[in-house]
Short mmCIF file of C-alpha atoms in Angstrom, two decimals:
data_model
loop_
_atom_site.label_atom_id
_atom_site.label_comp_id
_atom_site.label_asym_id
_atom_site.label_seq_id
_atom_site.Cartn_x
_atom_site.Cartn_y
_atom_site.Cartn_z
CA MET R 16 7.74 19.66 -1.27
CA VAL R 17 4.92 21.54 0.46
CA ARG R 18 4.70 24.19 -2.28
CA VAL R 19 4.64 21.55 -4.99
CA MET R 20 1.96 19.56 -3.16
CA GLU R 21 -0.15 22.68 -2.64
CA ALA R 22 -0.04 23.33 -6.39
CA LEU R 23 -0.89 19.70 -7.16
CA VAL R 24 -3.78 19.71 -4.70
CA MET R 25 -5.15 22.86 -6.32
CA VAL R 26 -5.04 21.22 -9.76
CA ALA R 27 -6.65 18.07 -8.35
CA GLU R 28 -9.46 20.05 -6.73
CA GLN R 29 -10.08 22.11 -9.87
CA ASN R 30 -10.23 19.00 -12.06
CA ASP R 31 -12.02 16.65 -9.66
CA ILE R 32 -9.16 14.15 -9.59
CA TYR R 33 -7.18 12.45 -6.85
CA LEU R 34 -3.47 12.28 -6.16
CA GLY R 35 -2.14 8.83 -5.36
CA ILE R 36 0.68 8.66 -2.83
CA GLU R 37 2.49 5.39 -2.18
CA PRO R 38 4.59 5.40 0.97
CA GLU R 39 7.88 3.74 0.12
CA LEU R 40 11.24 3.66 1.87
CA ALA R 41 12.94 5.31 -1.13
CA ASN R 42 10.35 8.13 -1.47
CA ILE R 43 10.04 11.45 0.32
CA VAL R 44 6.83 10.04 1.76
CA SER R 45 8.71 7.06 3.18
CA SER R 46 6.29 5.77 5.78
CA PRO R 47 2.60 5.61 6.67
CA LEU R 48 3.20 8.27 9.33
CA LYS R 49 4.69 10.67 6.76
CA ALA R 50 1.73 10.01 4.46
CA PHE R 51 -0.66 10.79 7.32
CA GLU R 52 1.25 13.98 8.16
CA LEU R 53 1.12 15.06 4.51
CA ILE R 54 -2.64 14.53 4.34
CA ASN R 55 -3.13 16.52 7.56
CA GLU R 56 -0.89 19.33 6.36
CA MET R 57 -2.60 19.62 2.96
CA GLN R 58 -6.12 19.58 4.45
CA THR R 59 -7.74 18.04 1.37
CA ASP R 60 -9.71 14.96 0.43
CA ARG R 61 -7.81 14.83 -2.89
CA ILE R 62 -4.91 12.75 -1.56
CA LYS R 63 -5.41 8.99 -1.59
CA ILE R 64 -3.00 6.31 -0.46
CA ILE R 65 -1.70 3.22 -2.21
CA LEU R 66 -0.60 0.66 0.36
CA ASP R 67 2.18 -1.75 -0.60
CA PRO R 68 3.59 -3.50 2.48
CA ALA R 69 6.58 -4.75 0.46
CA ASN R 70 7.70 -1.14 0.12
CA LEU R 71 7.54 -0.38 3.83
CA SER R 72 10.28 -2.72 5.01
CA GLU R 73 13.30 -4.20 3.27
CA LYS R 74 13.98 -7.09 5.64
CA SER R 75 11.39 -8.06 8.21
CA LEU R 76 9.85 -11.15 9.70
CA PRO R 77 6.16 -11.85 9.07
CA ASP R 78 5.16 -10.71 12.59
CA GLN R 79 6.98 -7.41 12.08
CA ILE R 80 5.23 -6.97 8.73
CA LYS R 81 1.87 -7.66 10.39
CA SER R 82 2.63 -4.86 12.83
CA ILE R 83 3.59 -2.54 9.95
CA ILE R 84 0.33 -3.37 8.14
CA LEU R 85 -1.79 -2.76 11.24
CA SER R 86 -0.03 0.53 11.99
CA ALA R 87 -0.52 1.67 8.39
CA LEU R 88 -4.20 0.76 8.49
CA ASP R 89 -4.74 2.47 11.85
CA LEU R 90 -3.41 5.72 10.39
CA LEU R 91 -4.47 5.53 6.77
CA HIS R 92 -7.55 3.36 6.29
CA PRO R 93 -9.87 6.32 5.60
CA PHE R 94 -7.54 7.46 2.81
CA LEU R 95 -6.73 4.14 1.10
CA ALA R 96 -7.59 3.93 -2.59
CA MET R 97 -5.87 0.64 -3.41
CA ALA R 98 -3.33 -1.87 -2.24
CA HIS R 99 -0.50 -3.55 -4.06
CA ALA R 100 0.25 -7.25 -3.87
CA LYS R 101 3.98 -7.54 -4.27
CA ASP R 102 6.06 -9.80 -2.06
CA ARG R 103 9.53 -9.67 -0.56
CA THR R 104 11.87 -12.46 0.51
CA ASN R 105 13.71 -12.68 3.83
CA SER R 106 16.78 -11.30 2.08
CA GLY R 107 14.87 -8.21 0.92
CA ASN R 108 14.43 -9.10 -2.76
CA PHE R 109 11.06 -8.67 -4.43
CA ALA R 110 9.09 -11.82 -5.25
CA PRO R 111 5.71 -12.80 -6.67
CA PRO R 112 2.85 -12.63 -4.15
CA GLY R 113 2.83 -15.77 -2.02
CA LYS R 114 6.54 -16.49 -2.50
CA GLY R 115 7.88 -14.21 0.22
CA VAL R 116 7.15 -13.00 3.73
CA ILE R 117 4.27 -10.57 3.20
CA PRO R 118 1.22 -12.04 5.00
CA PHE R 119 -1.41 -11.30 2.35
CA GLU R 120 -4.17 -13.32 4.00
CA PHE R 121 -3.60 -11.36 7.21
CA MET R 122 -3.68 -8.09 5.24
CA LEU R 123 -6.92 -8.97 3.46
CA ASN R 124 -8.51 -10.00 6.76
CA ALA R 125 -7.41 -6.68 8.29
CA PHE R 126 -9.04 -4.89 5.34
CA ALA R 127 -12.27 -6.83 5.89
CA GLU R 128 -12.27 -6.01 9.62
CA ARG R 129 -12.17 -2.32 8.67
CA ASN R 130 -14.78 -2.69 5.91
CA LEU R 131 -12.18 -1.70 3.32
CA ASP R 132 -13.26 -2.63 -0.17
CA ILE R 133 -10.39 -1.44 -2.33
CA PRO R 134 -8.71 -2.83 -5.44
CA LEU R 135 -5.72 -5.11 -4.98
CA VAL R 136 -3.22 -4.76 -7.83
CA ALA R 137 -0.63 -7.52 -8.12
CA HIS R 138 2.72 -6.71 -9.70
CA GLY R 139 6.41 -7.51 -9.53
CA PHE R 140 6.30 -10.88 -11.28
CA SER R 141 6.76 -12.30 -14.75
CA GLU R 142 4.03 -13.17 -17.23
CA LYS R 143 4.63 -16.89 -16.72
CA GLU R 144 4.05 -16.43 -12.96
CA ALA R 145 0.71 -14.62 -13.46
CA THR R 146 -1.55 -17.67 -13.30
CA GLY R 147 0.07 -18.87 -10.07
CA VAL R 148 -0.23 -15.41 -8.54
CA ALA R 149 -3.90 -15.14 -9.55
CA ASN R 150 -4.64 -18.59 -8.11
CA TYR R 151 -2.82 -17.75 -4.87
CA LEU R 152 -4.66 -14.45 -4.38
CA LYS R 153 -8.03 -16.06 -5.16
CA SER R 154 -7.33 -18.85 -2.67
CA ILE R 155 -6.69 -16.48 0.22
CA ASN R 156 -9.59 -14.17 -0.66
CA GLU R 157 -12.36 -16.77 -0.54
#
């Protein structure tokens, strides 16, 4: 992976673009710590992170997820480019934001405490759920 990333970083630097890495349990970069280690190893500002707490734990309680979010922010906040709003149920299934255990209001407050002003992209729901998701995210971001 290191050789491939070195080549990608070179292309990114030559073309003034950024590489987006989303730590996810099923990826090679499976945790915030591995994302941080990759950034340190590559020694470039061309790697940015997409934070999606729903991809960092399959089955966790809200307090555990809060800890995961805080740990991720402690390591990665200087490198964050965006966050995803996708939720997960207690059983580990994905759900629309606000219908699971991800504490989005807590996450947005943690962003604000760190002066993080990054896009929040909601996904993982049907078209008919979009209005409810938008209303939920607006209500916790006021």
